[in-house]
Amino acid sequence: MKILMFGRGVIATIYGWALQQAGHDVEYYVRPGRAATYGDAVDLDLIDARRRVWGQRAVQKWPVRYREALEPGHDFDLIVLSVPHHRLAEATAFLSPRVGQATVLVFGNIWTEPLAAIGALPADQIAWGFPQAGGGFGEDGVLRGLLRPSVIFGTLGRPPTDRERAVRQAFREAGLRIKEQPDFRGWLWVHFVSDAGLFSQGLRLGSLSELAGATGDLREALLAGRELLPLLTARGIDLRRHRGGVLLFRAPTWLTAPVLAWLTAHVTPLRVSIEAHSDPDAEEPREVCRDTLAEARRLGISVPRLEAAEPNFAREGTGRV
């Protein structure tokens, strides 16, 4: 399969590497001028957990091919669109007249209605998924992170199409297990508010990486997530369909916070994943918190912990989202 990764972010880089390992033809679309800035290879330092429970370290300089233009007549079979949720509208506006015959895998956070989030992209060419990898580029330019053994896929209330099955097969060929979410829209929103709970406390400390091993701060993050569950109900999500996704927030924090702290401090894949999120200037955590708080205010849902964290993510000079 000929695959175009849209942008050279963390998720696009990790999965592009995995897909190319499986024999797929992978290129990256980047803004004009970025290819020279990036250079012709990416330095990787990953924990690859596809085949081993504790993961296998992969350290290499991986050659990457870039393109800075995309014409409508291209021959890509798949475009993987993994961008921060607040950049999705810009990305879909760019891709819509250039999508050609490719399937577009929307592969990341969404907080609006999914079909509205894709803009003018043709709905019958869309596949829906969510990564299970994470990490970050360090100041030395090295991408450190974790590739988990599975990836999330789902549909919006219908069976997968032939296009969607082909995308799933490409990821299987890359050694990844497919986890299907029957209520994918609801799953996306559960994940979004889960991120908001964790990000709100990570931003208070400086970055998400500071939560590793921090029992008290993780407890506050779990309680912040618990306060957001009524927001999901107010949006029409049946939380009974997402028991696994909300269990961590509903369970007693005297139990879950110490366990989570120990896991993030001592289990190498989890520790690497959270410690790699060390950029104090990362914009996506702030945008997730801003948009979650804005929706809570719109619907009249009390979220005191997210409110208290607002000074850490409010836009400068506004004091509000």
CSV table of C-alpha atoms in Angstrom, one decimal:
chain,number,residue,atom,x,y,z
A,1,MET,CA,0.0,0.0,0.0
A,2,LYS,CA,1.3,3.5,-0.8
A,3,ILE,CA,0.8,5.6,2.3
A,4,LEU,CA,1.1,9.3,2.9
A,5,MET,CA,1.6,10.4,6.5
A,6,PHE,CA,0.2,14.0,6.9
A,7,GLY,CA,2.9,15.9,8.8
A,8,ARG,CA,5.9,14.5,10.8
A,9,GLY,CA,4.5,14.5,14.3
A,10,VAL,CA,5.1,11.9,16.9
A,11,ILE,CA,2.2,9.6,16.0
A,12,ALA,CA,2.8,9.9,12.2
A,13,THR,CA,6.5,9.1,12.7
A,14,ILE,CA,6.1,6.1,14.9
A,15,TYR,CA,3.3,4.5,12.8
A,16,GLY,CA,5.0,5.4,9.5
A,17,TRP,CA,8.1,3.6,10.8
A,18,ALA,CA,6.0,0.5,11.7
A,19,LEU,CA,4.1,0.5,8.4
A,20,GLN,CA,7.3,0.8,6.4
A,21,GLN,CA,8.8,-2.0,8.3
A,22,ALA,CA,5.9,-4.1,7.1
A,23,GLY,CA,6.7,-3.4,3.5
A,24,HIS,CA,4.4,-0.4,2.8
A,25,ASP,CA,5.6,2.5,0.7
A,26,VAL,CA,5.6,5.5,3.2
A,27,GLU,CA,6.1,9.2,2.5
A,28,TYR,CA,5.5,12.3,4.6
A,29,TYR,CA,3.7,15.5,3.5
A,30,VAL,CA,5.3,18.5,5.3
A,31,ARG,CA,4.9,22.3,4.8
A,32,PRO,CA,7.2,23.9,2.2
A,33,GLY,CA,10.6,24.4,3.6
A,34,ARG,CA,10.3,21.8,6.4
A,35,ALA,CA,12.0,18.9,4.6
A,36,ALA,CA,15.3,20.8,4.6
A,37,THR,CA,14.8,21.6,8.3
A,38,TYR,CA,14.0,18.0,9.2
A,39,GLY,CA,16.8,16.4,7.3
A,40,ASP,CA,16.7,13.1,5.6
A,41,ALA,CA,16.4,10.8,8.7
A,42,VAL,CA,14.7,10.7,12.1
A,43,ASP,CA,16.6,9.6,15.2
A,44,LEU,CA,14.4,7.0,17.0
A,45,ASP,CA,14.7,5.6,20.5
A,46,LEU,CA,11.5,3.6,21.0
A,47,ILE,CA,10.1,0.9,23.2
A,48,ASP,CA,8.4,-1.4,20.7
A,49,ALA,CA,5.9,-3.5,22.6
A,50,ARG,CA,4.3,-5.3,19.6
A,51,ARG,CA,5.9,-8.6,20.3
A,52,ARG,CA,7.1,-8.5,23.9
A,53,VAL,CA,5.1,-7.5,27.0
A,54,TRP,CA,7.9,-5.3,28.4
A,55,GLY,CA,8.9,-4.1,24.9
A,56,GLN,CA,12.0,-4.1,22.9
A,57,ARG,CA,14.2,-1.0,22.5
A,58,ALA,CA,14.6,0.2,19.0
A,59,VAL,CA,17.4,2.8,18.5
A,60,GLN,CA,18.1,3.8,14.9
A,61,LYS,CA,18.5,6.6,12.4
A,62,TRP,CA,15.5,6.0,10.1
A,63,PRO,CA,15.7,7.5,6.6
A,64,VAL,CA,12.5,9.3,5.7
A,65,ARG,CA,11.1,10.6,2.4
A,66,TYR,CA,9.3,14.0,2.3
A,67,ARG,CA,7.1,15.8,-0.2
A,68,GLU,CA,6.1,19.5,0.1
A,69,ALA,CA,3.3,19.4,-2.5
A,70,LEU,CA,0.3,17.2,-3.0
A,71,GLU,CA,-1.6,17.3,-6.3
A,72,PRO,CA,-5.2,15.9,-6.7
A,73,GLY,CA,-3.9,13.3,-9.2
A,74,HIS,CA,-1.6,11.5,-6.7
A,75,ASP,CA,-1.6,7.7,-6.4
A,76,PHE,CA,-1.6,7.3,-2.6
A,77,ASP,CA,-3.9,4.6,-1.4
A,78,LEU,CA,-4.0,5.9,2.2
A,79,ILE,CA,-3.5,9.2,3.9
A,80,VAL,CA,-3.0,9.0,7.6
A,81,LEU,CA,-4.3,12.2,9.2
A,82,SER,CA,-3.0,12.5,12.7
A,83,VAL,CA,-2.9,16.1,13.9
A,84,PRO,CA,-3.8,17.9,17.1
A,85,HIS,CA,-7.6,18.3,17.3
A,86,HIS,CA,-7.4,22.1,17.1
A,87,ARG,CA,-5.5,21.7,13.7
A,88,LEU,CA,-7.9,19.3,12.2
A,89,ALA,CA,-10.1,21.9,10.4
A,90,GLU,CA,-7.1,23.4,8.8
A,91,ALA,CA,-5.8,20.0,7.7
A,92,THR,CA,-9.1,18.8,6.2
A,93,ALA,CA,-9.5,22.1,4.3
A,94,PHE,CA,-6.1,21.5,2.7
A,95,LEU,CA,-6.8,17.8,1.9
A,96,SER,CA,-10.4,18.1,0.6
A,97,PRO,CA,-9.5,19.3,-2.9
A,98,ARG,CA,-6.4,17.0,-2.9
A,99,VAL,CA,-7.7,13.7,-1.5
A,100,GLY,CA,-8.0,12.0,-4.9
A,101,GLN,CA,-9.0,8.4,-4.6
A,102,ALA,CA,-7.2,7.8,-1.3
A,103,THR,CA,-8.8,6.6,1.9
A,104,VAL,CA,-8.2,9.1,4.8
A,105,LEU,CA,-7.6,7.6,8.2
A,106,VAL,CA,-8.6,10.2,10.8
A,107,PHE,CA,-6.3,9.2,13.6
A,108,GLY,CA,-6.5,11.3,16.7
A,109,ASN,CA,-8.6,13.3,19.2
A,110,ILE,CA,-12.0,14.7,18.1
A,111,TRP,CA,-14.3,16.8,20.4
A,112,THR,CA,-16.9,17.9,17.8
A,113,GLU,CA,-19.3,15.6,15.9
A,114,PRO,CA,-17.0,13.4,13.9
A,115,LEU,CA,-18.7,14.0,10.6
A,116,ALA,CA,-18.6,17.7,11.2
A,117,ALA,CA,-14.9,17.4,12.1
A,118,ILE,CA,-13.9,16.1,8.6
A,119,GLY,CA,-15.2,19.2,6.8
A,120,ALA,CA,-15.5,18.7,3.1
A,121,LEU,CA,-13.7,15.4,3.0
A,122,PRO,CA,-15.9,12.7,1.4
A,123,ALA,CA,-17.4,10.6,4.2
A,124,ASP,CA,-17.3,7.5,2.1
A,125,GLN,CA,-13.5,7.8,1.9
A,126,ILE,CA,-12.9,8.1,5.7
A,127,ALA,CA,-11.7,5.5,8.1
A,128,TRP,CA,-11.7,6.2,11.9
A,129,GLY,CA,-9.0,5.1,14.2
A,130,PHE,CA,-7.0,6.1,17.3
A,131,PRO,CA,-3.3,5.5,18.0
A,132,GLN,CA,-2.0,3.6,21.0
A,133,ALA,CA,1.5,5.0,20.7
A,134,GLY,CA,3.0,8.1,22.3
A,135,GLY,CA,6.2,10.0,23.0
A,136,GLY,CA,7.9,13.2,22.1
A,137,PHE,CA,10.9,14.8,20.4
A,138,GLY,CA,13.6,15.8,22.8
A,139,GLU,CA,15.8,19.0,22.6
A,140,ASP,CA,18.4,16.8,20.9
A,141,GLY,CA,15.9,15.9,18.1
A,142,VAL,CA,15.5,12.3,19.2
A,143,LEU,CA,12.0,10.8,19.2
A,144,ARG,CA,11.6,8.8,22.4
A,145,GLY,CA,8.3,7.0,22.9
A,146,LEU,CA,6.3,3.8,23.1
A,147,LEU,CA,4.6,1.7,20.4
A,148,ARG,CA,1.9,-0.4,22.0
A,149,PRO,CA,0.8,-3.7,20.5
A,150,SER,CA,-2.7,-2.6,19.5
A,151,VAL,CA,-4.5,0.2,17.8
A,152,ILE,CA,-8.1,1.4,18.1
A,153,PHE,CA,-10.6,1.4,15.1
A,154,GLY,CA,-14.3,2.0,14.9
A,155,THR,CA,-17.2,3.2,12.8
A,156,LEU,CA,-20.1,5.5,13.2
A,157,GLY,CA,-22.9,3.0,13.6
A,158,ARG,CA,-22.4,0.7,10.6
A,159,PRO,CA,-20.1,-2.2,9.6
A,160,PRO,CA,-16.6,-1.3,8.2
A,161,THR,CA,-16.5,-0.7,4.5
A,162,ASP,CA,-14.0,-2.3,2.1
A,163,ARG,CA,-11.8,0.8,2.4
A,164,GLU,CA,-11.8,0.5,6.2
A,165,ARG,CA,-11.1,-3.2,6.2
A,166,ALA,CA,-8.1,-2.5,3.9
A,167,VAL,CA,-6.7,0.1,6.4
A,168,ARG,CA,-7.1,-2.4,9.3
A,169,GLN,CA,-5.3,-5.0,7.3
A,170,ALA,CA,-2.3,-2.6,6.7
A,171,PHE,CA,-2.0,-2.1,10.4
A,172,ARG,CA,-2.3,-5.9,11.1
A,173,GLU,CA,0.6,-6.4,8.6
A,174,ALA,CA,2.6,-4.0,10.8
A,175,GLY,CA,2.2,-6.4,13.7
A,176,LEU,CA,-0.6,-4.5,15.4
A,177,ARG,CA,-3.7,-6.0,17.0
A,178,ILE,CA,-7.0,-4.3,16.0
A,179,LYS,CA,-9.3,-3.3,18.8
A,180,GLU,CA,-12.8,-2.4,17.6
A,181,GLN,CA,-14.9,0.2,19.4
A,182,PRO,CA,-18.6,-0.2,18.5
A,183,ASP,CA,-19.5,3.3,19.8
A,184,PHE,CA,-16.5,5.1,18.4
A,185,ARG,CA,-18.0,8.6,18.7
A,186,GLY,CA,-18.6,8.0,22.4
A,187,TRP,CA,-15.2,6.4,22.8
A,188,LEU,CA,-13.5,9.5,21.3
A,189,TRP,CA,-15.2,11.8,23.7
A,190,VAL,CA,-14.5,9.6,26.8
A,191,HIS,CA,-10.8,9.6,25.8
A,192,PHE,CA,-10.9,13.4,25.3
A,193,VAL,CA,-12.2,14.2,28.8
A,194,SER,CA,-9.7,11.6,30.2
A,195,ASP,CA,-6.9,13.6,28.6
A,196,ALA,CA,-8.4,16.8,30.0
A,197,GLY,CA,-8.3,15.4,33.5
A,198,LEU,CA,-4.6,14.3,33.2
A,199,PHE,CA,-3.5,17.3,31.2
A,200,SER,CA,-5.0,19.8,33.7
A,201,GLN,CA,-2.8,18.5,36.4
A,202,GLY,CA,0.2,18.0,34.2
A,203,LEU,CA,0.1,21.6,33.1
A,204,ARG,CA,-0.1,22.7,36.7
A,205,LEU,CA,3.3,20.9,37.2
A,206,GLY,CA,4.8,22.0,33.9
A,207,SER,CA,4.2,19.0,31.7
A,208,LEU,CA,2.6,15.6,31.7
A,209,SER,CA,5.9,14.0,32.4
A,210,GLU,CA,5.9,15.4,35.9
A,211,LEU,CA,3.0,13.1,36.8
A,212,ALA,CA,5.2,10.0,36.6
A,213,GLY,CA,5.3,8.4,40.0
A,214,ALA,CA,3.5,11.4,41.6
A,215,THR,CA,0.8,9.8,43.7
A,216,GLY,CA,-0.9,13.0,45.0
A,217,ASP,CA,-0.9,14.7,41.6
A,218,LEU,CA,-2.2,11.6,39.9
A,219,ARG,CA,-5.0,11.4,42.5
A,220,GLU,CA,-6.0,15.0,41.5
A,221,ALA,CA,-5.9,14.1,37.8
A,222,LEU,CA,-8.2,11.1,38.4
A,223,LEU,CA,-10.6,13.2,40.4
A,224,ALA,CA,-10.5,15.9,37.7
A,225,GLY,CA,-11.5,13.2,35.2
A,226,ARG,CA,-14.3,11.9,37.5
A,227,GLU,CA,-15.7,15.4,37.6
A,228,LEU,CA,-15.9,15.4,33.8
A,229,LEU,CA,-18.1,12.3,33.5
A,230,PRO,CA,-21.4,14.2,33.9
A,231,LEU,CA,-20.2,16.3,30.9
A,232,LEU,CA,-20.2,13.2,28.8
A,233,THR,CA,-23.7,12.3,30.0
A,234,ALA,CA,-24.9,15.8,29.2
A,235,ARG,CA,-23.6,15.3,25.7
A,236,GLY,CA,-25.7,12.1,25.3
A,237,ILE,CA,-23.0,9.5,25.9
A,238,ASP,CA,-24.2,6.3,27.5
A,239,LEU,CA,-21.4,5.6,30.0
A,240,ARG,CA,-22.6,2.0,30.4
A,241,ARG,CA,-21.2,1.3,27.0
A,242,HIS,CA,-17.8,2.6,28.1
A,243,ARG,CA,-17.3,1.0,31.5
A,244,GLY,CA,-13.7,0.1,30.8
A,245,GLY,CA,-12.9,3.6,29.7
A,246,VAL,CA,-14.3,5.3,32.8
A,247,LEU,CA,-13.3,2.6,35.4
A,248,LEU,CA,-10.1,4.3,36.3
A,249,PHE,CA,-11.9,7.5,37.2
A,250,ARG,CA,-14.7,5.8,39.1
A,251,ALA,CA,-12.6,3.5,41.2
A,252,PRO,CA,-11.4,4.6,44.7
A,253,THR,CA,-8.4,6.9,44.2
A,254,TRP,CA,-6.8,5.6,47.4
A,255,LEU,CA,-6.2,2.4,45.4
A,256,THR,CA,-5.8,3.6,41.8
A,257,ALA,CA,-3.5,6.6,42.4
A,258,PRO,CA,-0.7,4.7,44.2
A,259,VAL,CA,-0.9,1.8,41.7
A,260,LEU,CA,-0.8,4.2,38.8
A,261,ALA,CA,2.1,6.1,40.4
A,262,TRP,CA,4.1,2.8,40.8
A,263,LEU,CA,3.4,1.7,37.3
A,264,THR,CA,4.5,5.0,35.7
A,265,ALA,CA,7.7,5.1,37.8
A,266,HIS,CA,8.7,1.4,37.4
A,267,VAL,CA,7.2,-0.2,34.3
A,268,THR,CA,9.5,0.8,31.5
A,269,PRO,CA,7.0,1.1,28.6
A,270,LEU,CA,4.6,3.3,30.7
A,271,ARG,CA,7.5,5.3,32.2
A,272,VAL,CA,9.0,6.0,28.8
A,273,SER,CA,5.6,7.0,27.4
A,274,ILE,CA,4.7,9.5,30.1
A,275,GLU,CA,8.3,10.9,30.5
A,276,ALA,CA,8.5,11.6,26.8
A,277,HIS,CA,5.7,14.2,27.2
A,278,SER,CA,8.0,16.7,28.6
A,279,ASP,CA,7.5,19.8,26.4
A,280,PRO,CA,6.3,22.6,28.6
A,281,ASP,CA,5.2,24.6,25.5
A,282,ALA,CA,3.1,21.8,23.9
A,283,GLU,CA,-0.2,23.4,22.7
A,284,GLU,CA,-2.5,20.4,22.4
A,285,PRO,CA,-2.8,19.8,26.2
A,286,ARG,CA,-3.9,23.4,26.6
A,287,GLU,CA,-6.3,23.2,23.8
A,288,VAL,CA,-7.9,20.0,25.1
A,289,CYS,CA,-8.4,21.6,28.5
A,290,ARG,CA,-9.7,24.9,27.0
A,291,ASP,CA,-12.3,23.1,24.8
A,292,THR,CA,-13.4,20.8,27.6
A,293,LEU,CA,-13.9,23.7,30.0
A,294,ALA,CA,-15.8,25.7,27.3
A,295,GLU,CA,-18.2,22.8,26.8
A,296,ALA,CA,-18.7,22.3,30.5
A,297,ARG,CA,-19.6,26.0,30.9
A,298,ARG,CA,-21.9,25.9,27.9
A,299,LEU,CA,-23.8,22.9,29.4
A,300,GLY,CA,-23.7,24.2,33.0
A,301,ILE,CA,-21.6,21.3,34.3
A,302,SER,CA,-19.6,21.9,37.5
A,303,VAL,CA,-15.9,21.0,37.0
A,304,PRO,CA,-14.1,22.7,39.9
A,305,ARG,CA,-10.7,21.0,39.4
A,306,LEU,CA,-10.6,22.0,35.7
A,307,GLU,CA,-11.7,25.5,36.7
A,308,ALA,CA,-8.9,25.7,39.3
A,309,ALA,CA,-6.4,24.7,36.6
A,310,GLU,CA,-7.5,27.3,34.1
A,311,PRO,CA,-4.7,29.8,34.8
A,312,ASN,CA,-2.3,27.1,33.4
A,313,PHE,CA,-4.0,26.9,30.0
A,314,ALA,CA,-6.1,30.1,29.5
A,315,ARG,CA,-5.0,32.1,26.6
A,316,GLU,CA,-2.8,35.0,27.6
A,317,GLY,CA,-4.7,38.2,28.3
A,318,THR,CA,-8.2,36.6,28.3
A,319,GLY,CA,-8.5,34.7,31.6
A,320,ARG,CA,-10.9,32.4,29.8
A,321,VAL,CA,-11.1,29.8,27.1
